[in-house]
Short mmCIF file of C-alpha atoms in Angstrom, two decimals:
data_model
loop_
_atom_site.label_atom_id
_atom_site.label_comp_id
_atom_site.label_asym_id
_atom_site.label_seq_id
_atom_site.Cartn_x
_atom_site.Cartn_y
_atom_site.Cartn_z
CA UNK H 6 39.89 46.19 110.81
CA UNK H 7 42.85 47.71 112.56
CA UNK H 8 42.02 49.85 115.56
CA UNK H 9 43.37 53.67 114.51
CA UNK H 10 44.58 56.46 117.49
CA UNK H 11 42.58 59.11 116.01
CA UNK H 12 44.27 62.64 116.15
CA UNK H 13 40.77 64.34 117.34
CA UNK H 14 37.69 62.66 119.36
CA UNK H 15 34.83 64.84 121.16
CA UNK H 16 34.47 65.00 125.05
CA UNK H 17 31.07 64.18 125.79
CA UNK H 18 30.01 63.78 129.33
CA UNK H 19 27.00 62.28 128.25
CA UNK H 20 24.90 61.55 131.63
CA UNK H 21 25.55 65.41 132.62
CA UNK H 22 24.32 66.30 129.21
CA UNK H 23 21.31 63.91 129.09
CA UNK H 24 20.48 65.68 132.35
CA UNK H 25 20.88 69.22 131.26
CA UNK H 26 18.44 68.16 127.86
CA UNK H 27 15.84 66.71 129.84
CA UNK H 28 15.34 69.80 131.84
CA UNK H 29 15.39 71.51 128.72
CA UNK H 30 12.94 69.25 127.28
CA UNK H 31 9.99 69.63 129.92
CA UNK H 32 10.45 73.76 129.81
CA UNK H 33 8.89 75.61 126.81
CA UNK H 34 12.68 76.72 125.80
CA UNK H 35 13.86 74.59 123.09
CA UNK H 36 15.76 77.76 120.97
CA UNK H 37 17.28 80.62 122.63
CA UNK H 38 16.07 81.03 126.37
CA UNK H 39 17.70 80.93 129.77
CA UNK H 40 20.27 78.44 129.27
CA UNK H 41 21.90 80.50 126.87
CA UNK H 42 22.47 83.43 129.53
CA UNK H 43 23.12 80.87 131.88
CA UNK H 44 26.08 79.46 129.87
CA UNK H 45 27.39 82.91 129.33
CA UNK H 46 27.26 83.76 132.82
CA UNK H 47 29.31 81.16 133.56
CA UNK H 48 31.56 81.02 130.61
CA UNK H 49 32.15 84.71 131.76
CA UNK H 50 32.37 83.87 135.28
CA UNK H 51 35.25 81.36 134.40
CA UNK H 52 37.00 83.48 131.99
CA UNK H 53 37.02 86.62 133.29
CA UNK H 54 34.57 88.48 130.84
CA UNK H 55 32.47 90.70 132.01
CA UNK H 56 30.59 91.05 128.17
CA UNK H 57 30.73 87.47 126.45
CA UNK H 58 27.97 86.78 124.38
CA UNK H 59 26.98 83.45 122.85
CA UNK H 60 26.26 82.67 119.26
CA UNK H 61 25.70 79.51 116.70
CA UNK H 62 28.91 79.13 115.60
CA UNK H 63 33.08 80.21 116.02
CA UNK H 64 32.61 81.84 112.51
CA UNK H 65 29.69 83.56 113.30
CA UNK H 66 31.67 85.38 116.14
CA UNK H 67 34.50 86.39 114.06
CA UNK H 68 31.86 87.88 111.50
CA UNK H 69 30.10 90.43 114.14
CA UNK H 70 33.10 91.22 114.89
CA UNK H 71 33.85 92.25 111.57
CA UNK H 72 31.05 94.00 111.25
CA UNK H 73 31.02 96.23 114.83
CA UNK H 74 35.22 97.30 113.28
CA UNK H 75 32.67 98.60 110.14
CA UNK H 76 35.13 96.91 107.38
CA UNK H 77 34.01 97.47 104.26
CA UNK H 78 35.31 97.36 100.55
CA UNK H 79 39.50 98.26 100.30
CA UNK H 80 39.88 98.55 104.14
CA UNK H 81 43.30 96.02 104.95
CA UNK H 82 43.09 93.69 107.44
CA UNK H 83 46.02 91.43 108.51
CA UNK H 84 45.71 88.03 108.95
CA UNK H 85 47.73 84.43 109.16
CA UNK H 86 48.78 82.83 106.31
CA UNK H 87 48.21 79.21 108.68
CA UNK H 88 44.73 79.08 109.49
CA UNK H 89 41.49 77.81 109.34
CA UNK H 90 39.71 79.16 105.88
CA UNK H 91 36.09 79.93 107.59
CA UNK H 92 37.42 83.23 109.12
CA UNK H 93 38.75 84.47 106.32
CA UNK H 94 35.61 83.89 104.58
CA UNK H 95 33.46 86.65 105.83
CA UNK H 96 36.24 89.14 105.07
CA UNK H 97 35.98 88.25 101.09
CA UNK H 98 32.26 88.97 101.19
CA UNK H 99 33.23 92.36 102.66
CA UNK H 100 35.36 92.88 99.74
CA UNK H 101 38.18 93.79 101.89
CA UNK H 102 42.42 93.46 100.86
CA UNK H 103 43.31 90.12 102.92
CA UNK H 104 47.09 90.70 103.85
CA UNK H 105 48.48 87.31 104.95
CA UNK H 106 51.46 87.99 107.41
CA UNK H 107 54.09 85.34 108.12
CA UNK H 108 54.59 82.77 110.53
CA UNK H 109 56.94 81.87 113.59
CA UNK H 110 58.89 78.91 113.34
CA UNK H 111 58.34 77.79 117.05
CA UNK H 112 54.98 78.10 117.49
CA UNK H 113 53.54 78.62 114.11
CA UNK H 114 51.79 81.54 115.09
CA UNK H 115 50.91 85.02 113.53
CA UNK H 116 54.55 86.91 113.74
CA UNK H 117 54.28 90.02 115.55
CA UNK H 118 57.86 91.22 113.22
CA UNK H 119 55.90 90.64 110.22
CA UNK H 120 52.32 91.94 111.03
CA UNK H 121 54.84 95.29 111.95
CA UNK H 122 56.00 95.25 108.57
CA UNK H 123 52.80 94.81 106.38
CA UNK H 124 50.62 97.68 108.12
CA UNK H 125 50.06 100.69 105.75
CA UNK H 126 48.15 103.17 105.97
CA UNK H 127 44.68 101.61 105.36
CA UNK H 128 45.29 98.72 107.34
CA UNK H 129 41.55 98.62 109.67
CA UNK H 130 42.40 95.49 111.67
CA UNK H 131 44.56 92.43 112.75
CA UNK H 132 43.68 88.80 113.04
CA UNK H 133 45.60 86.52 115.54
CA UNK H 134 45.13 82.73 115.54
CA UNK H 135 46.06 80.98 118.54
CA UNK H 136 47.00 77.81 116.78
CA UNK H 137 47.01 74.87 118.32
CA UNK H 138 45.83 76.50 121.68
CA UNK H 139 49.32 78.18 121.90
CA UNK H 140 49.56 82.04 123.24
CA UNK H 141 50.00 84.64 120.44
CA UNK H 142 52.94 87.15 121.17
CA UNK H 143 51.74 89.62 123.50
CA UNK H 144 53.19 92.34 121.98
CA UNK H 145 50.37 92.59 119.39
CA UNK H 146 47.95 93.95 121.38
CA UNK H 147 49.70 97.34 122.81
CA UNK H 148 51.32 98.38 119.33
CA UNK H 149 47.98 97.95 117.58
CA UNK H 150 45.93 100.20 120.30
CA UNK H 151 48.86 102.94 119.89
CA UNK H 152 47.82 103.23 116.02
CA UNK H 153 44.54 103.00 116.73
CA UNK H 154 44.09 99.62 114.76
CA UNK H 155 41.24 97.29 115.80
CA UNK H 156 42.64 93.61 117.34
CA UNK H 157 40.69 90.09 116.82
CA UNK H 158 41.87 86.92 118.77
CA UNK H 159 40.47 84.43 116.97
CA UNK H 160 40.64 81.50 120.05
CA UNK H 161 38.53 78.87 118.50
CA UNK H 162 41.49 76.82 119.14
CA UNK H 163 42.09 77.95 122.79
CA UNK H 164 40.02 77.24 125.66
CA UNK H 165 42.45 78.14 128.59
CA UNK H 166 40.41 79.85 130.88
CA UNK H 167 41.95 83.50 131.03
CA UNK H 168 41.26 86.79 129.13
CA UNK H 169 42.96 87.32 126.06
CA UNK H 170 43.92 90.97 125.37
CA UNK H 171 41.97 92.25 122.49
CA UNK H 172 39.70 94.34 121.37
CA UNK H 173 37.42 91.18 120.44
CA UNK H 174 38.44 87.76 120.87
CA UNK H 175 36.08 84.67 119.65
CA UNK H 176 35.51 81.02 120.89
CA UNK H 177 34.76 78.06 119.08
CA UNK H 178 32.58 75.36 120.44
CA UNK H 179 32.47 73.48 117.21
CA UNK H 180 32.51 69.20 117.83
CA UNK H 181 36.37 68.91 118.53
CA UNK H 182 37.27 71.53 120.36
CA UNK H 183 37.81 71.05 123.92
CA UNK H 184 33.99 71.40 125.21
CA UNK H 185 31.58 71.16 122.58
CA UNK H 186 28.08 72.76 122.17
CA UNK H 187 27.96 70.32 119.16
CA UNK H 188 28.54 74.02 116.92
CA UNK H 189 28.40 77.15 118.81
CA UNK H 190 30.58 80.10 119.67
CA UNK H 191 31.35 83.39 122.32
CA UNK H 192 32.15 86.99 121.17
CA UNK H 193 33.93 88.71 124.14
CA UNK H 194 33.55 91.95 124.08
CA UNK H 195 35.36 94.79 126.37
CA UNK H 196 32.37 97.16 126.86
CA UNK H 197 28.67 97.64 127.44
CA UNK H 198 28.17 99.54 124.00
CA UNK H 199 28.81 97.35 121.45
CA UNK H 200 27.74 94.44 124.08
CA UNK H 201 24.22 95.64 123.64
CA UNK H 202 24.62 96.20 119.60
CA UNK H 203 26.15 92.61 119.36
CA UNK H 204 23.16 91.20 121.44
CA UNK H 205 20.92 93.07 119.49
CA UNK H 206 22.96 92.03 116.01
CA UNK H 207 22.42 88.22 117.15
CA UNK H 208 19.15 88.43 116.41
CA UNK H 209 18.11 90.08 113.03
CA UNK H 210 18.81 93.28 115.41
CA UNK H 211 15.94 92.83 117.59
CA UNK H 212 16.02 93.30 120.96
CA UNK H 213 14.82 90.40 122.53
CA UNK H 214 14.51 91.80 125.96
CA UNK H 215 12.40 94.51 125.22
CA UNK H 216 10.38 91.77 123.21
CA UNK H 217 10.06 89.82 126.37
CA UNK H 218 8.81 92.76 128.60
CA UNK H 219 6.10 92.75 126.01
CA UNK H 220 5.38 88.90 126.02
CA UNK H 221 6.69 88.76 122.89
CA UNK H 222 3.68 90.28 121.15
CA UNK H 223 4.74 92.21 118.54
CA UNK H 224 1.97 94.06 118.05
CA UNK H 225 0.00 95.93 120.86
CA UNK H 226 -3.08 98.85 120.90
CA UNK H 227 -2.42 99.55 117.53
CA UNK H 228 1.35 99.87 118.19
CA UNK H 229 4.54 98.20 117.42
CA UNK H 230 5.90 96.51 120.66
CA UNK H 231 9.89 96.90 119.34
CA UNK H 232 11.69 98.39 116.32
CA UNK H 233 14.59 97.44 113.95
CA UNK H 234 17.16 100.10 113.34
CA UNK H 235 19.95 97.94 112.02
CA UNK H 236 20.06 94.99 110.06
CA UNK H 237 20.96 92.07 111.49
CA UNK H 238 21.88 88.15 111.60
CA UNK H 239 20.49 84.95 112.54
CA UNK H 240 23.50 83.98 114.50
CA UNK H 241 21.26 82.86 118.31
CA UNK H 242 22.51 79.64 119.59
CA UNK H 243 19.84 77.53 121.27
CA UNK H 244 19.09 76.37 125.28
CA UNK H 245 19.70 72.73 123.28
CA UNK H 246 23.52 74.17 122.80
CA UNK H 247 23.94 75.47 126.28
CA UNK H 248 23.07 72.29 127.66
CA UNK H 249 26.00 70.89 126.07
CA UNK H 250 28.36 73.77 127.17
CA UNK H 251 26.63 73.91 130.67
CA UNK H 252 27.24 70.18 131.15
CA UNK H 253 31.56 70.67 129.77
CA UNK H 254 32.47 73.81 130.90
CA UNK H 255 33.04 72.89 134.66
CA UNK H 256 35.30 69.63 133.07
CA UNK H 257 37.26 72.48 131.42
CA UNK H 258 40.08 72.29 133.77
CA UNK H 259 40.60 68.67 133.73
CA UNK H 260 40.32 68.25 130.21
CA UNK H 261 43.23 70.30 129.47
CA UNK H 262 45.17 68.47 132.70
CA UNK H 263 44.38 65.65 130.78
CA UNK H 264 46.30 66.93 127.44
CA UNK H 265 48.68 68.25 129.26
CA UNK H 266 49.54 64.60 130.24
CA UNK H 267 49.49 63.80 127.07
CA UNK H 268 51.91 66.23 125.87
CA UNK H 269 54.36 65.43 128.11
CA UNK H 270 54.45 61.72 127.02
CA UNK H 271 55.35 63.33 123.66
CA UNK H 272 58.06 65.37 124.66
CA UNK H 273 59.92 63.27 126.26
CA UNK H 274 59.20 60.28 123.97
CA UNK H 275 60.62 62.77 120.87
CA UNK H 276 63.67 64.32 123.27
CA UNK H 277 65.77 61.75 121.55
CA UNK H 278 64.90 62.91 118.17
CA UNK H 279 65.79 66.80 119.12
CA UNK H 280 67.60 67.98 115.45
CA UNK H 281 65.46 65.91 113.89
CA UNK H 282 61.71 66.16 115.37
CA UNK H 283 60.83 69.60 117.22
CA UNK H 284 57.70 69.79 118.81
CA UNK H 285 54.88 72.56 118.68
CA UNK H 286 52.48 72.58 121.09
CA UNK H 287 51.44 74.59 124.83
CA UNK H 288 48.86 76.79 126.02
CA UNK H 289 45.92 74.51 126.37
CA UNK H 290 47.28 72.13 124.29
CA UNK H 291 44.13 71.53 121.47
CA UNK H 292 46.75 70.29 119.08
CA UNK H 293 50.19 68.45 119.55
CA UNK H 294 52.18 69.31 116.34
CA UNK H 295 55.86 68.70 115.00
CA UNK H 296 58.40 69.85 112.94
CA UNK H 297 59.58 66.73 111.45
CA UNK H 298 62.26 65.54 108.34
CA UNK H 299 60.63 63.49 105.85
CA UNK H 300 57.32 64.43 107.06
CA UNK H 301 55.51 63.04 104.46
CA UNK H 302 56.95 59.01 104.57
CA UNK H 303 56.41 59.24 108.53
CA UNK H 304 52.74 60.01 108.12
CA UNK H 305 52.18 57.43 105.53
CA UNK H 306 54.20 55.34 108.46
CA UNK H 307 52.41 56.32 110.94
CA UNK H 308 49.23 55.52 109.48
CA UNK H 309 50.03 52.10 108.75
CA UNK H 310 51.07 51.80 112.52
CA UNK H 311 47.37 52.57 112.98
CA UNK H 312 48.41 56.01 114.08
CA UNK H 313 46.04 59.27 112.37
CA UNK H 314 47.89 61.93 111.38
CA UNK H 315 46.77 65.46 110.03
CA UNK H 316 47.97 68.93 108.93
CA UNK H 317 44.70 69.86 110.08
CA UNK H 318 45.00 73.88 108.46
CA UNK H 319 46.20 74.56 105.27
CA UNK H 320 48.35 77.68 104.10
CA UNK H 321 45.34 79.44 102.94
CA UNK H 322 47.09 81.54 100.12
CA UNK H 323 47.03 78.16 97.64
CA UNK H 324 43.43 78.60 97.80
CA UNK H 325 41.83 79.67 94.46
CA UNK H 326 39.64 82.74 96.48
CA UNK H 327 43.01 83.92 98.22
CA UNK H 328 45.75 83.43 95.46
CA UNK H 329 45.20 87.21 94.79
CA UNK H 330 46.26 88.03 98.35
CA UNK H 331 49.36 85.87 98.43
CA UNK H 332 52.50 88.10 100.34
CA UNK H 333 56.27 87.00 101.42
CA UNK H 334 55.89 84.45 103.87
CA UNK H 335 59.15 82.43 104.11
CA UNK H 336 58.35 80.97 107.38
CA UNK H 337 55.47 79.72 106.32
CA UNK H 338 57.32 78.52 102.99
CA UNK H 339 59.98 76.47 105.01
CA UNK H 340 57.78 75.16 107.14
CA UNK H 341 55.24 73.61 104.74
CA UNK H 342 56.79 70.53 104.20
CA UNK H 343 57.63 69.85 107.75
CA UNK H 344 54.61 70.50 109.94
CA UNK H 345 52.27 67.47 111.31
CA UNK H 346 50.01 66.70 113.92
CA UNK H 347 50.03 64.26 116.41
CA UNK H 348 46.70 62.26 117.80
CA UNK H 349 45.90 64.35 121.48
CA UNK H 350 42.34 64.00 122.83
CA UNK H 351 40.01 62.10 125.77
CA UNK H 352 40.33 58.98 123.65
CA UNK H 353 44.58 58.84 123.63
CA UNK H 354 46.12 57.61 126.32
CA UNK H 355 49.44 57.51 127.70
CA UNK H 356 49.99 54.15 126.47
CA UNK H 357 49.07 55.75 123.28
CA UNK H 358 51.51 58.34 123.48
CA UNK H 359 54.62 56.11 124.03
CA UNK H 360 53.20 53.96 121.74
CA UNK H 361 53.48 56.63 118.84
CA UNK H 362 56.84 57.67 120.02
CA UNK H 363 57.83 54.54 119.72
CA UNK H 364 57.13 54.28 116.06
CA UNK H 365 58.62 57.55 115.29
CA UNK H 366 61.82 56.78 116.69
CA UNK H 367 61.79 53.50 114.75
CA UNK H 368 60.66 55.14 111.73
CA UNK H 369 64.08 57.49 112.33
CA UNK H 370 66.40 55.07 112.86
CA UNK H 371 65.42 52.83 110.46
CA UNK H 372 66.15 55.82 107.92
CA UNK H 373 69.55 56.34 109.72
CA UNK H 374 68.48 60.14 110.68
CA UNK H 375 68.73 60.61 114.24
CA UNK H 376 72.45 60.87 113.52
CA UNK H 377 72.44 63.52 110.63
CA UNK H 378 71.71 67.26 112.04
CA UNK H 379 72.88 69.09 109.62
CA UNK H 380 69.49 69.89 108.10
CA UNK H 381 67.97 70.03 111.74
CA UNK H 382 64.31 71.73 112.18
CA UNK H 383 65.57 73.77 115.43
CA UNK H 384 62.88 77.15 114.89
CA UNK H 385 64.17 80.74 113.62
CA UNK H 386 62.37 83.42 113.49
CA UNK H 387 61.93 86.43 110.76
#
């Protein structure tokens, strides 16, 4: 069977983990317990967030998040017409309008012209995606707090650590990503208000804490020990998940050194092909896309090279559940048939890299294209 260059492998560290379980394992904390605030601590500590909170999953971030904004039935909310489809999910059961803004053409992020001219009136909120791991345009953020419109980063995809400017930006931990908590997630949030009704949210709105002052009896002298005031969600991770993240998150750093290395293999193994192949990557490089002629052919190519290939995100408006939200997005249109993704993980290697470069600049000749630029794939933008 023909060894394949996958385009996405996990980074396990597994002794560090092993260690991290087994310490688990002799405690009496097998679901939520110290190691979670431990990992958010440090997740925090590396990030810069003073209020990050942990949860069971990316998507489950993105939906308290939906739920602290308060949207409800009719209320707009802009998002990207490129993106995963689990985000979007939790804004259908809210019976929102999903307004799918354009693309850019360099980075194939949300565009900042178009998200400008879809607001109305009864637009509630924006969703950013930073694809790939690449920045979003940091315009976004200061002409949505002027109008008084609430901002989501959605940075499942982006694990540099920095803070993101935004009223609420969420993390992914899901298997691929850089560090894994197998599935898992982080709300940051940018005060101590809606902290506490997130933490509290987490839970089926139960505050833990006060739970634990009481040693978790719920019932004492004929009195209830805690209350419920607001319904909430089952979205804890457990101490099993922070052991994961605990054991990754100081390899954070080096694992996106790593990529970076990778990245620039690609670039300059494609710099022949400029007019004909653009790359799309940066930030902290989770994905290493192209622009490419022919894209189709070259991943059937590829893939008999041994090389995996993968749009990886769909344009979500040919989706049955959001055809009825489908906008203007000519970006997006003339860069459907062009976009691909290039294996970049701990399991490629240099050799790898140059290897796949290789066969993409054979794949080009051989077709007689590096010559013709007429129909080049240099980005514009809207």
């Amino acid at each position: 069977m023909k060894k394949i260059i996958p385009v996405f492998w996990p980074y396990i560290p597994k002794k560090k983990i092993l260690t991290e379980i087994s310490d688990t394992l002799n405690s009496r904390w097998l679901g939520q317990g110290p190691k979670v605030e431990l990992f958010e601590k440090e997740f925090g500590k590396m990030f810069g967030y003073k209020y990050p909170l942990f949860v069971n999953s990316g998507t489950a971030a993105l939906e308290l998040a939906y739920h602290l904004i308060g949207l409800k039935n009719r209320d707009e909310v802009i998002v990207p017409v490129l993106d995963c489809t689990a985000g979007q999910m939790g804004l259908l059961r809210r019976e929102v309008e999903i307004v799918f803004a354009d693309i850019n053409r360099e980075d194939l992020n949300i565009s900042f012209e178009d998200i400008k001219k879809k607001i109305t009136s009864k637009t509630k909120a924006v969703v950013a995606v930073t694809l790939g791991g690449i920045d979003i345009d940091g315009r976004i953020y200061s002409y949505l707090k002027k109008r008084g419109i609430s901002f989501i980063i959605d940075a499942s995809q982006h694990h540099e650590p920095k803070v993101l400017k935004a009223d609420y930006v969420c993390y992914s931990f899901q298997a691929i990503k850089h560090i894994t908590t197998c599935d898992g997630g982080m709300l940051c949030l940018t005060n101590g208000g809606e902290y506490k009704r997130a933490k509290l949210l987490r839970w089926f709105g139960i505050d833990r804490e006060l739970k634990a002052k009481k040693n978790y009896q719920a019932w004492e002298r004929r009195q209830m020990t805690f209350d419920i005031e607001e319904a909430g969600y089952k979205y804890q991770p457990t101490d099993i998940d922070a052991c994961f993240g605990l054991a990754a998150l100081p390899d954070l750093p080096k694992i996106i050194n790593y990529r970076k290395t990778i990245a620039s293999e690609y670039l300059k193994g494609l710099k022949p092909l400029r007019g004909v192949v653009t790359p799309i990557a940066g930030g902290s490089y989770w994905l290493f896309g192209i622009l490419a002629k022919d894209r189709d052919a070259l991943a059937e190519y590829l893939k008999n090279k041994g090389v995996e290939t993968n749009l990886v995100h769909l344009r979500n408006d040919i989706f049955t559940i959001f055809k009825p939200y489908k906008s203007h997005c000519p970006n997006m249109d003339w860069v459907h048939s062009r976009y691909l993704y290039l294996p970049i993980n701990p399991k490629v290697t240099k050799g790898n890299a140059k290897y796949i470069c290789d066969k993409i600049r054979l794949f080009y000749k051989n077709k007689n294209q590096v010559a013709n630029v007429k129909n080049a794939t240099r980005p514009k933008t809207i």
